[in-house]
mmCIF file of C-alpha atoms in Angstrom:
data_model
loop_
_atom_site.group_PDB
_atom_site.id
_atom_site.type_symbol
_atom_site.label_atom_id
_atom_site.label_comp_id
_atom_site.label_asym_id
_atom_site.label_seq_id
_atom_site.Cartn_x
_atom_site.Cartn_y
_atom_site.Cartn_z
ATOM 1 C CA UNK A 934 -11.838 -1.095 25.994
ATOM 2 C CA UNK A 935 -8.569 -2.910 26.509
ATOM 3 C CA UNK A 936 -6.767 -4.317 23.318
ATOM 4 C CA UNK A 937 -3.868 -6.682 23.568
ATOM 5 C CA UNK A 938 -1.972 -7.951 20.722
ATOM 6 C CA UNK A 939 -0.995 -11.287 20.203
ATOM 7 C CA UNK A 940 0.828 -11.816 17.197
ATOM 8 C CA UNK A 941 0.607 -15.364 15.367
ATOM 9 C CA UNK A 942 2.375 -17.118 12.470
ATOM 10 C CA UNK A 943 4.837 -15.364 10.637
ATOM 11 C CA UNK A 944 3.155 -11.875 10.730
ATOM 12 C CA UNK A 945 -0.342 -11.533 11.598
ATOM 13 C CA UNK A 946 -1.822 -9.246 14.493
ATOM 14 C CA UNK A 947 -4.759 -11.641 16.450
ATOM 15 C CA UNK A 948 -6.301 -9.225 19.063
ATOM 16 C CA UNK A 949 -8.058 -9.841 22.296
ATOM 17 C CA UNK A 950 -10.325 -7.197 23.356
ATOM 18 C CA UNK A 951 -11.887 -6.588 27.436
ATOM 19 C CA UNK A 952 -14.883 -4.396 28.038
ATOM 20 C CA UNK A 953 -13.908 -3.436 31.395
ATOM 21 C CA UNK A 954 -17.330 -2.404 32.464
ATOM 22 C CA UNK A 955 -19.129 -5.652 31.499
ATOM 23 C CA UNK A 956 -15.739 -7.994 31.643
ATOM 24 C CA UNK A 957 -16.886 -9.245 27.981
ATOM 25 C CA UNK A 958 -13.795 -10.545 26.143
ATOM 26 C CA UNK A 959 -13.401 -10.576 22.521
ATOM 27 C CA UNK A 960 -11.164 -11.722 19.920
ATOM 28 C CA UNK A 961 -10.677 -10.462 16.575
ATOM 29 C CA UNK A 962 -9.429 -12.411 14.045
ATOM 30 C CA UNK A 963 -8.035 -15.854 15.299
ATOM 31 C CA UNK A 964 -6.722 -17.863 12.786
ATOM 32 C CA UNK A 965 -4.578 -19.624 15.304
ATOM 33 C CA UNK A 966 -6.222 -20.895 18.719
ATOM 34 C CA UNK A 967 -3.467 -21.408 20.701
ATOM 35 C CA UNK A 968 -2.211 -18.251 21.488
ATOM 36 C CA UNK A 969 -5.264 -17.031 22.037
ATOM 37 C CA UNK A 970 -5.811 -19.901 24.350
ATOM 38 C CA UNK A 971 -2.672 -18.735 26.447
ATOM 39 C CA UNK A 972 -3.114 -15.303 26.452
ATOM 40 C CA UNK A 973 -6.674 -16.222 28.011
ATOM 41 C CA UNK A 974 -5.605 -18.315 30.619
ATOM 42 C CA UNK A 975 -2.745 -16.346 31.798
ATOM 43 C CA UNK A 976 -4.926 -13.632 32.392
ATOM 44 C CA UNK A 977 -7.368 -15.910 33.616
ATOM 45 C CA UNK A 978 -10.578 -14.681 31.113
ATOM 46 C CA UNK A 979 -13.048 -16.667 29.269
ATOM 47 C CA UNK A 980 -13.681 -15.752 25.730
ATOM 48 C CA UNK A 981 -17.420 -14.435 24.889
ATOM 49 C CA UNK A 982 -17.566 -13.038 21.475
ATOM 50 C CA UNK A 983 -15.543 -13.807 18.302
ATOM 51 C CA UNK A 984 -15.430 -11.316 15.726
ATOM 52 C CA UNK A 985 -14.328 -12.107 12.121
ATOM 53 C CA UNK A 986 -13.455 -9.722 9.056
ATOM 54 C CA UNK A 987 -12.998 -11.956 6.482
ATOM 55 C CA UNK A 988 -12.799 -15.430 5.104
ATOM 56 C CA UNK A 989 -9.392 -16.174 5.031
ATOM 57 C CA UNK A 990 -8.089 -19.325 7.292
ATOM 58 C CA UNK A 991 -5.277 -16.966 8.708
ATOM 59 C CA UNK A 992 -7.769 -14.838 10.370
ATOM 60 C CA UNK A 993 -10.323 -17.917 10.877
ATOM 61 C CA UNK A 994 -8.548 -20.878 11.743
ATOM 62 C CA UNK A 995 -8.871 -20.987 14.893
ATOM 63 C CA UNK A 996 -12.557 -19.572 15.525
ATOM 64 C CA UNK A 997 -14.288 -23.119 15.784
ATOM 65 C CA UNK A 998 -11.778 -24.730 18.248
ATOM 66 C CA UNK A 999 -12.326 -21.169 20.294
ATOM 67 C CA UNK A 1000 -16.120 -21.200 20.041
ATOM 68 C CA UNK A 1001 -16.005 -25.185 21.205
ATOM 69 C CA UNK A 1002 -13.901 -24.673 24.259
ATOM 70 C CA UNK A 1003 -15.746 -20.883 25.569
ATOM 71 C CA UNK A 1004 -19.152 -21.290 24.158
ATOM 72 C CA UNK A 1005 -18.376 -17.894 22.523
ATOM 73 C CA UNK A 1006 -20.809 -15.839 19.721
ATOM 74 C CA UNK A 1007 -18.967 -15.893 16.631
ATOM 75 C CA UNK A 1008 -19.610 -12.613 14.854
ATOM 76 C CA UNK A 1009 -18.914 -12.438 10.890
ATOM 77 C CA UNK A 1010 -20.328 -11.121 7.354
ATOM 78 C CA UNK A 1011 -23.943 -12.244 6.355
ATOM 79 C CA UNK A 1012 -22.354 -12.330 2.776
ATOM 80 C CA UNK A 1013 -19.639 -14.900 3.529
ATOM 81 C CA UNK A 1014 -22.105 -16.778 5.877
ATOM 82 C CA UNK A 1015 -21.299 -19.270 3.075
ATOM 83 C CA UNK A 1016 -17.391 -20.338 3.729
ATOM 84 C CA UNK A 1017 -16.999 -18.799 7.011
ATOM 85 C CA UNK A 1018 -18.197 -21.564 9.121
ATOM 86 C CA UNK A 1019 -19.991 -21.298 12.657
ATOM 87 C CA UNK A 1020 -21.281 -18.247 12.448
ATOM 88 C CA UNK A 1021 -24.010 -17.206 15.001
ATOM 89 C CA UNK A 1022 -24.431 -13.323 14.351
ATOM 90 C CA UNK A 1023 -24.455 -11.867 11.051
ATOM 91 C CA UNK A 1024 -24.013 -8.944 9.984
ATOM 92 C CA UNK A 1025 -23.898 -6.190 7.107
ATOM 93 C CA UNK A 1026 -22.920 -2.478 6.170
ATOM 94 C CA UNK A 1027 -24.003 0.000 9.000
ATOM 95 C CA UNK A 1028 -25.407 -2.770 11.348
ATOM 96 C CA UNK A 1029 -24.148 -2.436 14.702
ATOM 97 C CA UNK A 1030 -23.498 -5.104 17.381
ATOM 98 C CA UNK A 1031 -23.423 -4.869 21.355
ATOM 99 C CA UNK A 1032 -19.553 -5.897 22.556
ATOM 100 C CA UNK A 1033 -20.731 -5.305 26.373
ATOM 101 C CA UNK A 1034 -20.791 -1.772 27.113
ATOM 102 C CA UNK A 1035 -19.206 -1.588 23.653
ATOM 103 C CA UNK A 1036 -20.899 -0.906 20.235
ATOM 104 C CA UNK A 1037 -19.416 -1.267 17.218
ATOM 105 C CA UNK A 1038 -20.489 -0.290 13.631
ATOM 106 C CA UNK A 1039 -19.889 -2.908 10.930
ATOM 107 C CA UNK A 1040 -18.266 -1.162 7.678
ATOM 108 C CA UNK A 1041 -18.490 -3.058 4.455
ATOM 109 C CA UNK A 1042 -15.144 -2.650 2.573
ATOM 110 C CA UNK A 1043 -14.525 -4.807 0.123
ATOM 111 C CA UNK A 1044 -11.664 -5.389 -2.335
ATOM 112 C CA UNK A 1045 -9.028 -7.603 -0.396
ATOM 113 C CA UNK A 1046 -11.971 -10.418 -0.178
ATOM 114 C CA UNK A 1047 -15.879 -9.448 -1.771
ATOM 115 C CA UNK A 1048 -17.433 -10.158 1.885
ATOM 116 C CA UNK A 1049 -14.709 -8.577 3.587
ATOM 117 C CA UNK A 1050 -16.049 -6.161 6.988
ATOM 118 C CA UNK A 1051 -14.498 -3.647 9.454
ATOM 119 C CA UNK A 1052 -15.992 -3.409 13.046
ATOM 120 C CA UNK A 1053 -15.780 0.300 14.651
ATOM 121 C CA UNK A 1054 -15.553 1.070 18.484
ATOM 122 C CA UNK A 1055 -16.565 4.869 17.885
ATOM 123 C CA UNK A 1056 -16.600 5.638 21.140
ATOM 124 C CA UNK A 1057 -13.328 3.549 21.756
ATOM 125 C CA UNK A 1058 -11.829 5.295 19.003
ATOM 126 C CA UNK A 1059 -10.611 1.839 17.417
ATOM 127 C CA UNK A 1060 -11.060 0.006 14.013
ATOM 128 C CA UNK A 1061 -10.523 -3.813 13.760
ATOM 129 C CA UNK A 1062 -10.400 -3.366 9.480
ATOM 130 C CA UNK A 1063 -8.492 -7.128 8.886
ATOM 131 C CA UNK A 1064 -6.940 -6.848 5.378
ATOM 132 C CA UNK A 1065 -7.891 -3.747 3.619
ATOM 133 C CA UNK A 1066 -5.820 -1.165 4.998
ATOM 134 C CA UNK A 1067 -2.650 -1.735 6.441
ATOM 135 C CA UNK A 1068 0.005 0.880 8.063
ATOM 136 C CA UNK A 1069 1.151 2.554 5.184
ATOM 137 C CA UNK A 1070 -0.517 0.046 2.754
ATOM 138 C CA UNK A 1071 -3.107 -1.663 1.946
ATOM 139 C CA UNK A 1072 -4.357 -5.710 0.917
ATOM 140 C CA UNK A 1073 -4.183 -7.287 -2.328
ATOM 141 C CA UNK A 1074 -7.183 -7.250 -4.258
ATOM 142 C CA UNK A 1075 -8.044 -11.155 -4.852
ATOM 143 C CA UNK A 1076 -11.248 -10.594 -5.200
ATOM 144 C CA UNK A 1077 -12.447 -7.742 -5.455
ATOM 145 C CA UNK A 1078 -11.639 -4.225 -8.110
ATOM 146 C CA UNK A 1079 -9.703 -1.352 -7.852
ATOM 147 C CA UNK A 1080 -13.354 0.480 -7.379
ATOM 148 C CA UNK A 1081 -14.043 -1.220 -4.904
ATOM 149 C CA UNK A 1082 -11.041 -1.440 -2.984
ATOM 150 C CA UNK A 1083 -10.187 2.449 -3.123
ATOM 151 C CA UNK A 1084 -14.288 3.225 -2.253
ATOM 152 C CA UNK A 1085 -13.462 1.178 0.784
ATOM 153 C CA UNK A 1086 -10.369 3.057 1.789
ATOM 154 C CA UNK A 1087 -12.013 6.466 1.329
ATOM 155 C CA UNK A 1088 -14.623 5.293 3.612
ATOM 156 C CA UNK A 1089 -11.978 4.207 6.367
ATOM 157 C CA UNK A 1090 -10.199 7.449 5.655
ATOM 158 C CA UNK A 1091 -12.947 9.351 6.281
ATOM 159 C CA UNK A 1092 -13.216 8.520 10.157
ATOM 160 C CA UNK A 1093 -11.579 10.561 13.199
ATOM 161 C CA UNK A 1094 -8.160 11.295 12.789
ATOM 162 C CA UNK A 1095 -7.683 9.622 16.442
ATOM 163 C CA UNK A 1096 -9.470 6.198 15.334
ATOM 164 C CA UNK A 1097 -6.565 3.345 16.414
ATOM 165 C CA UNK A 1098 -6.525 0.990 13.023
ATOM 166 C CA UNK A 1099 -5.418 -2.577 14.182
ATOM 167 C CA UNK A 1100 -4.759 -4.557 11.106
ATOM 168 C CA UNK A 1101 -4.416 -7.842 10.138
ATOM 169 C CA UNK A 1102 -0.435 -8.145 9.915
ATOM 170 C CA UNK A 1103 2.903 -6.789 10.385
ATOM 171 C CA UNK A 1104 3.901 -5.507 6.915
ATOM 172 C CA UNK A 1105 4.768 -2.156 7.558
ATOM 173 C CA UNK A 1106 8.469 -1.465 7.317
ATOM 174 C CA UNK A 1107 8.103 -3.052 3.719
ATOM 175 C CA UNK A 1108 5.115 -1.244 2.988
ATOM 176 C CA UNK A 1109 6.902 2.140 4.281
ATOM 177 C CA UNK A 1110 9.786 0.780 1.445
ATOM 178 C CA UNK A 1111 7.265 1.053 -1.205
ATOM 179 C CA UNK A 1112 5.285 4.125 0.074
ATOM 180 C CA UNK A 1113 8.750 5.989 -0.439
ATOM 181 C CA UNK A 1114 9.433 4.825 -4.290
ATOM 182 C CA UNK A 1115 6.013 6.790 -4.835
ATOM 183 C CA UNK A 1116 5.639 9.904 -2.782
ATOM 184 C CA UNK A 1117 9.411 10.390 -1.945
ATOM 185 C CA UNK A 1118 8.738 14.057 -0.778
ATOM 186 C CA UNK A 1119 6.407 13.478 1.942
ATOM 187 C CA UNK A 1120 8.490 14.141 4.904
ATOM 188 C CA UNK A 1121 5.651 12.769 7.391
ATOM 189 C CA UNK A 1122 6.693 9.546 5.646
ATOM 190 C CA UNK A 1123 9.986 9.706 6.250
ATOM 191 C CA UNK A 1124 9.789 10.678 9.976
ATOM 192 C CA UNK A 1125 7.021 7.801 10.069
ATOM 193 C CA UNK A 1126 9.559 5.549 8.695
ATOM 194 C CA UNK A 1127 12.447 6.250 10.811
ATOM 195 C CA UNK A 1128 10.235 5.348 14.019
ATOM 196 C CA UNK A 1129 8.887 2.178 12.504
ATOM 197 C CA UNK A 1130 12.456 1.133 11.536
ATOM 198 C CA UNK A 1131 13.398 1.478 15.209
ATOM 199 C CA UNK A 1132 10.620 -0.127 16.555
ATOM 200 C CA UNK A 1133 11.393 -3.409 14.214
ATOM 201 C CA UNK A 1134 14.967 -3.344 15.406
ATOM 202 C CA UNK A 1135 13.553 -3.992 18.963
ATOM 203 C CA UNK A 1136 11.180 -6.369 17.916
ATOM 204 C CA UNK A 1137 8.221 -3.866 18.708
ATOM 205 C CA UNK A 1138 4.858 -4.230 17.305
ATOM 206 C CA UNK A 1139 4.007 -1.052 14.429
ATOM 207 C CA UNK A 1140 0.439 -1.261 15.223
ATOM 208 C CA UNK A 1141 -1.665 0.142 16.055
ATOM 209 C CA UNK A 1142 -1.370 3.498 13.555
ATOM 210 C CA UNK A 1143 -4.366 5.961 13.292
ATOM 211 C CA UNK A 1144 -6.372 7.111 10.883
ATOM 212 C CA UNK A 1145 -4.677 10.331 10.720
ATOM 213 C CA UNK A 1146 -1.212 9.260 10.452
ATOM 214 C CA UNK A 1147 -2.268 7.099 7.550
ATOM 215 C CA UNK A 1148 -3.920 10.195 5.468
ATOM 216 C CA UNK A 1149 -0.602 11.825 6.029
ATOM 217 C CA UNK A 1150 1.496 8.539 5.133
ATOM 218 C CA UNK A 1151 0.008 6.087 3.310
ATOM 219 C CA UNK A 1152 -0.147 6.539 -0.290
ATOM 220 C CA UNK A 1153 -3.137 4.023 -1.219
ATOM 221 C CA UNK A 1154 -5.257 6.704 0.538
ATOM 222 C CA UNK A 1155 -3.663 9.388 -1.208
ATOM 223 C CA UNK A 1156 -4.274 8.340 -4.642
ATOM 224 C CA UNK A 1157 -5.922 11.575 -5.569
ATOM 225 C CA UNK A 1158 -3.356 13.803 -3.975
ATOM 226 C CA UNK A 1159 -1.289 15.432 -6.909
ATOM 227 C CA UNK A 1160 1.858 14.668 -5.590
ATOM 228 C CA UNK A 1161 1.487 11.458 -5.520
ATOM 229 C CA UNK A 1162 0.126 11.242 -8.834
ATOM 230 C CA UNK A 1163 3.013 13.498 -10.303
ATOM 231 C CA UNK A 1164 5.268 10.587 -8.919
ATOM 232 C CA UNK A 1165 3.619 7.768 -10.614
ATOM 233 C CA UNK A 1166 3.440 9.793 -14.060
ATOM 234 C CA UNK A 1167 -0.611 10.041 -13.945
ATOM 235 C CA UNK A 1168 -0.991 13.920 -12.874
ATOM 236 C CA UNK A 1169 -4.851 14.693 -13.009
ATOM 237 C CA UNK A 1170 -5.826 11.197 -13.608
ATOM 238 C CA UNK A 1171 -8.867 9.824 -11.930
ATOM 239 C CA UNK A 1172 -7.511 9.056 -8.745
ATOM 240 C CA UNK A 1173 -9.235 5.039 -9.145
ATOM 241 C CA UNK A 1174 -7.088 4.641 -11.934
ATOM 242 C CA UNK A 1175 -4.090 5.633 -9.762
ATOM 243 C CA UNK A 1176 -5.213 3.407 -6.955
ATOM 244 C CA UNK A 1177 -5.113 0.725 -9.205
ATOM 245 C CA UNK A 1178 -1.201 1.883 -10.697
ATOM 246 C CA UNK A 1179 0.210 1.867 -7.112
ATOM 247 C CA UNK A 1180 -1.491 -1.291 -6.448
ATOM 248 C CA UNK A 1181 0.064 -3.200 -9.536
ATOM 249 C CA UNK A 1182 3.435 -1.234 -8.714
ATOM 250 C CA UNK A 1183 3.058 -2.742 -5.205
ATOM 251 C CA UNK A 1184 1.909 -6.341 -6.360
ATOM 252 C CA UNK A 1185 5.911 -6.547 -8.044
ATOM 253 C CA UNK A 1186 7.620 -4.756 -5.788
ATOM 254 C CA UNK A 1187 10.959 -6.363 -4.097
ATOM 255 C CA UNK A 1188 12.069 -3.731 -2.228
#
Protein backbone atom coordinates (compact mmCIF):
# COMPACT_ATOMS: atom_id res chain seq x y z
CA UNK A 1 0.00 0.00 0.00
CA UNK A 2 1.39 3.34 -1.09
CA UNK A 3 1.09 6.33 1.44
CA UNK A 4 1.80 9.86 0.41
CA UNK A 5 1.73 12.73 2.66
CA UNK A 6 0.23 15.84 2.02
CA UNK A 7 0.54 18.18 4.67
CA UNK A 8 -2.29 20.96 5.18
CA UNK A 9 -2.77 24.09 7.32
CA UNK A 10 -0.26 24.99 9.65
CA UNK A 11 0.72 21.40 10.74
CA UNK A 12 -1.45 18.59 10.03
CA UNK A 13 -0.42 15.28 8.08
CA UNK A 14 -3.65 14.49 5.41
CA UNK A 15 -2.66 11.11 3.77
CA UNK A 16 -3.59 9.55 0.51
CA UNK A 17 -3.35 5.92 0.41
CA UNK A 18 -3.17 3.43 -3.23
CA UNK A 19 -3.86 -0.26 -3.06
CA UNK A 20 -1.75 -1.11 -5.88
CA UNK A 21 -3.38 -4.40 -6.55
CA UNK A 22 -6.99 -3.11 -6.76
CA UNK A 23 -5.93 0.77 -7.68
CA UNK A 24 -8.42 1.78 -4.67
CA UNK A 25 -7.38 5.22 -3.37
CA UNK A 26 -7.96 6.41 0.03
CA UNK A 27 -7.63 9.36 2.09
CA UNK A 28 -7.25 9.65 5.67
CA UNK A 29 -8.15 12.48 7.39
CA UNK A 30 -9.00 15.50 5.04
CA UNK A 31 -9.89 18.41 6.73
CA UNK A 32 -8.83 20.45 3.77
CA UNK A 33 -10.06 19.37 0.12
CA UNK A 34 -7.88 21.09 -1.91
CA UNK A 35 -4.78 19.55 -1.57
CA UNK A 36 -6.13 16.50 -1.68
CA UNK A 37 -7.81 17.56 -4.84
CA UNK A 38 -4.27 18.34 -6.40
CA UNK A 39 -2.43 15.65 -5.23
CA UNK A 40 -5.28 13.50 -7.03
CA UNK A 41 -5.20 15.03 -10.19
CA UNK A 42 -1.57 15.29 -10.61
CA UNK A 43 -1.33 11.79 -10.26
CA UNK A 44 -4.29 11.42 -12.19
CA UNK A 45 -6.47 9.03 -9.44
CA UNK A 46 -9.98 9.21 -8.39
CA UNK A 47 -10.69 9.02 -4.75
CA UNK A 48 -12.82 5.80 -3.53
CA UNK A 49 -12.83 5.58 0.15
CA UNK A 50 -12.56 8.27 2.88
CA UNK A 51 -11.50 7.25 6.16
CA UNK A 52 -12.03 9.44 9.28
CA UNK A 53 -10.59 9.14 12.98
CA UNK A 54 -12.26 11.64 14.64
CA UNK A 55 -14.63 14.53 14.75
CA UNK A 56 -12.60 17.36 14.58
CA UNK A 57 -13.10 19.87 11.39
CA UNK A 58 -9.20 19.77 10.87
CA UNK A 59 -9.31 16.20 10.02
CA UNK A 60 -13.03 16.49 8.49
CA UNK A 61 -13.39 19.53 6.67
CA UNK A 62 -12.96 18.61 3.67
CA UNK A 63 -14.65 14.98 3.54
CA UNK A 64 -18.11 16.22 2.08
CA UNK A 65 -16.70 18.42 -0.77
CA UNK A 66 -14.38 15.06 -1.48
CA UNK A 67 -17.26 12.59 -1.27
CA UNK A 68 -19.42 15.15 -3.72
CA UNK A 69 -16.83 15.45 -6.41
CA UNK A 70 -15.50 11.24 -6.36
CA UNK A 71 -18.60 9.59 -5.19
CA UNK A 72 -16.26 8.15 -2.49
CA UNK A 73 -17.41 5.78 0.84
CA UNK A 74 -16.80 7.83 3.73
CA UNK A 75 -15.62 5.56 6.52
CA UNK A 76 -15.91 6.89 10.30
CA UNK A 77 -16.95 5.90 14.07
CA UNK A 78 -20.56 4.50 14.61
CA UNK A 79 -20.27 6.52 17.95
CA UNK A 80 -19.72 9.95 16.38
CA UNK A 81 -22.18 9.01 13.52
CA UNK A 82 -23.81 11.99 15.31
CA UNK A 83 -21.45 15.20 14.35
CA UNK A 84 -19.42 13.57 11.79
CA UNK A 85 -21.56 14.17 8.86
CA UNK A 86 -21.90 11.89 5.62
CA UNK A 87 -20.97 8.95 6.85
CA UNK A 88 -21.74 5.75 4.79
CA UNK A 89 -19.74 2.93 6.73
CA UNK A 90 -19.61 2.72 10.32
CA UNK A 91 -17.68 1.25 12.32
CA UNK A 92 -16.53 0.13 15.97
CA UNK A 93 -13.67 -1.56 18.12
CA UNK A 94 -12.25 -4.72 16.30
CA UNK A 95 -14.49 -4.32 13.14
CA UNK A 96 -12.57 -4.54 10.11
CA UNK A 97 -13.16 -2.92 6.68
CA UNK A 98 -12.03 -4.02 3.03
CA UNK A 99 -9.54 -1.00 1.56
CA UNK A 100 -9.15 -3.15 -1.83
CA UNK A 101 -6.79 -5.84 -1.32
CA UNK A 102 -6.30 -4.04 2.00
CA UNK A 103 -7.92 -4.80 5.44
CA UNK A 104 -7.75 -2.80 8.16
CA UNK A 105 -8.76 -3.31 11.86
CA UNK A 106 -10.60 -0.41 13.51
CA UNK A 107 -9.05 0.28 17.17
CA UNK A 108 -11.16 2.25 19.55
CA UNK A 109 -8.87 4.69 21.47
CA UNK A 110 -10.35 7.22 23.05
CA UNK A 111 -9.17 10.16 25.17
CA UNK A 112 -8.17 13.00 22.60
CA UNK A 113 -12.08 12.92 21.43
CA UNK A 114 -14.72 10.01 23.24
CA UNK A 115 -15.47 8.55 19.55
CA UNK A 116 -12.06 8.86 18.50
CA UNK A 117 -10.73 5.43 16.12
CA UNK A 118 -7.42 4.11 14.67
CA UNK A 119 -7.54 2.04 11.37
CA UNK A 120 -4.67 -0.80 11.12
CA UNK A 121 -3.12 -2.14 7.78
CA UNK A 122 -1.61 -5.31 9.64
CA UNK A 123 -0.39 -6.68 6.84
CA UNK A 124 0.85 -3.18 5.56
CA UNK A 125 2.42 -2.70 8.75
CA UNK A 126 0.77 0.92 9.07
CA UNK A 127 -1.51 2.74 11.64
CA UNK A 128 -3.59 5.83 10.58
CA UNK A 129 -4.21 6.66 14.76
CA UNK A 130 -5.32 10.71 14.04
CA UNK A 131 -4.81 12.44 17.44
CA UNK A 132 -3.96 10.08 20.15
CA UNK A 133 -0.48 9.33 19.74
CA UNK A 134 1.84 11.51 18.20
CA UNK A 135 5.83 11.07 17.58
CA UNK A 136 7.07 11.39 20.86
CA UNK A 137 3.69 12.62 22.29
CA UNK A 138 0.50 12.27 22.45
CA UNK A 139 -3.22 14.50 22.04
CA UNK A 140 -4.84 16.52 24.55
CA UNK A 141 -7.48 14.96 26.36
CA UNK A 142 -10.73 17.24 25.59
CA UNK A 143 -12.82 14.78 26.09
CA UNK A 144 -11.96 12.05 27.30
CA UNK A 145 -9.76 10.81 31.00
CA UNK A 146 -6.45 10.05 31.74
CA UNK A 147 -7.88 6.20 31.91
CA UNK A 148 -8.89 6.30 29.00
CA UNK A 149 -6.37 8.00 27.13
CA UNK A 150 -3.31 5.90 28.59
CA UNK A 151 -5.65 2.38 28.02
CA UNK A 152 -5.63 3.61 24.47
CA UNK A 153 -1.92 4.13 24.18
CA UNK A 154 -1.08 0.77 25.76
CA UNK A 155 -3.22 -0.74 23.21
CA UNK A 156 -1.31 1.11 20.26
CA UNK A 157 1.88 0.23 22.04
CA UNK A 158 1.20 -3.10 22.09
CA UNK A 159 1.38 -3.67 18.16
CA UNK A 160 4.59 -4.75 16.00
CA UNK A 161 7.48 -2.85 16.65
CA UNK A 162 7.63 -2.28 12.65
CA UNK A 163 3.88 -0.82 12.52
CA UNK A 164 4.48 2.85 10.54
CA UNK A 165 2.23 5.36 12.93
CA UNK A 166 1.06 8.30 10.63
CA UNK A 167 -0.42 10.89 12.85
CA UNK A 168 -2.47 13.64 12.64
CA UNK A 169 0.23 16.59 12.76
CA UNK A 170 3.67 17.78 12.80
CA UNK A 171 4.41 18.42 16.50
CA UNK A 172 7.32 16.52 17.04
CA UNK A 173 10.43 18.59 17.52
CA UNK A 174 8.32 20.34 20.36
CA UNK A 175 7.09 17.25 21.65
CA UNK A 176 10.85 15.78 21.60
CA UNK A 177 11.46 19.38 23.81
CA UNK A 178 9.15 18.15 26.38
CA UNK A 179 9.93 14.36 26.22
CA UNK A 180 13.55 15.52 27.35
CA UNK A 181 12.42 17.75 30.58
CA UNK A 182 11.01 14.22 31.75
CA UNK A 183 13.18 11.29 30.88
CA UNK A 184 16.47 13.28 30.27
CA UNK A 185 18.56 9.98 30.42
CA UNK A 186 17.11 8.14 27.66
CA UNK A 187 19.75 8.34 25.11
CA UNK A 188 17.37 6.77 22.29
CA UNK A 189 15.69 10.15 22.84
CA UNK A 190 18.37 12.10 22.34
CA UNK A 191 19.70 10.36 19.16
CA UNK A 192 15.86 10.48 18.08
CA UNK A 193 15.99 14.10 18.62
CA UNK A 194 19.06 15.03 16.88
CA UNK A 195 17.60 13.37 13.55
CA UNK A 196 14.25 15.04 13.89
CA UNK A 197 16.00 18.41 14.46
CA UNK A 198 17.77 17.89 11.12
CA UNK A 199 15.02 16.80 9.30
CA UNK A 200 12.97 20.19 10.39
CA UNK A 201 15.93 22.26 9.30
CA UNK A 202 15.30 20.87 5.73
CA UNK A 203 11.80 21.19 5.90
CA UNK A 204 11.38 17.25 5.99
CA UNK A 205 8.34 15.59 7.17
CA UNK A 206 9.05 13.52 10.96
CA UNK A 207 6.47 11.07 10.12
CA UNK A 208 5.99 8.47 9.81
CA UNK A 209 7.75 6.95 13.30
CA UNK A 210 7.03 3.29 14.38
CA UNK A 211 5.72 1.74 17.03
CA UNK A 212 8.97 0.68 18.28
CA UNK A 213 10.79 3.82 18.19
CA UNK A 214 7.97 5.34 20.17
CA UNK A 215 8.22 2.59 23.18
CA UNK A 216 11.83 3.55 23.22
CA UNK A 217 11.10 7.47 22.95
CA UNK A 218 8.02 8.63 23.82
CA UNK A 219 7.36 9.11 27.36
CA UNK A 220 3.34 9.08 27.37
CA UNK A 221 3.88 5.35 26.62
CA UNK A 222 6.35 4.99 29.18
CA UNK A 223 4.43 6.16 32.05
CA UNK A 224 5.04 3.03 34.02
CA UNK A 225 8.72 2.81 33.29
CA UNK A 226 10.59 3.80 36.61
CA UNK A 227 12.74 6.12 35.12
CA UNK A 228 10.46 8.09 33.96
CA UNK A 229 8.55 8.15 37.00
CA UNK A 230 11.76 8.89 39.16
CA UNK A 231 11.91 12.09 36.88
CA UNK A 232 8.52 13.36 37.50
CA UNK A 233 8.86 12.69 41.43
CA UNK A 234 6.05 9.76 41.39
CA UNK A 235 8.47 6.54 41.70
CA UNK A 236 6.08 3.44 42.08
CA UNK A 237 3.01 5.36 41.45
CA UNK A 238 0.28 3.85 39.39
CA UNK A 239 1.54 4.51 36.14
CA UNK A 240 -2.37 6.24 35.14
CA UNK A 241 -1.68 8.66 37.63
CA UNK A 242 1.67 9.45 35.94
CA UNK A 243 0.08 9.54 32.54
CA UNK A 244 -2.06 12.03 33.74
CA UNK A 245 1.21 14.23 35.55
CA UNK A 246 3.08 14.30 32.19
CA UNK A 247 -0.02 15.19 30.48
CA UNK A 248 -0.79 18.33 32.74
CA UNK A 249 3.13 19.03 32.65
CA UNK A 250 2.72 18.95 28.83
CA UNK A 251 -0.68 20.97 28.69
CA UNK A 252 1.76 24.23 30.22
CA UNK A 253 4.68 23.57 28.72
CA UNK A 254 6.52 26.52 26.59
CA UNK A 255 9.44 24.97 25.74
Amino acid sequence: MEVILVPAFADNYIYVLRDAASGKVGVVDPGDAAPVRAELERRGWSLTHIFLTHHHDDHIGGAGELKERYGASVVGARADAHRIPGLDVMLGDGDRTLFGGQTARVLAVPGHTSGHIAFWFEAADSLFCGDTLFSLGCGRLFEGTPAQMWGSLQELRALADQTRVYCGHEYTLSNGRFALTVDPGNAALHRRMEEVAELRDRNQPTIPTSIGMERRTNPFLRADDPGVQAAVGMAGAPAVEVFAELRRRKDHFRG
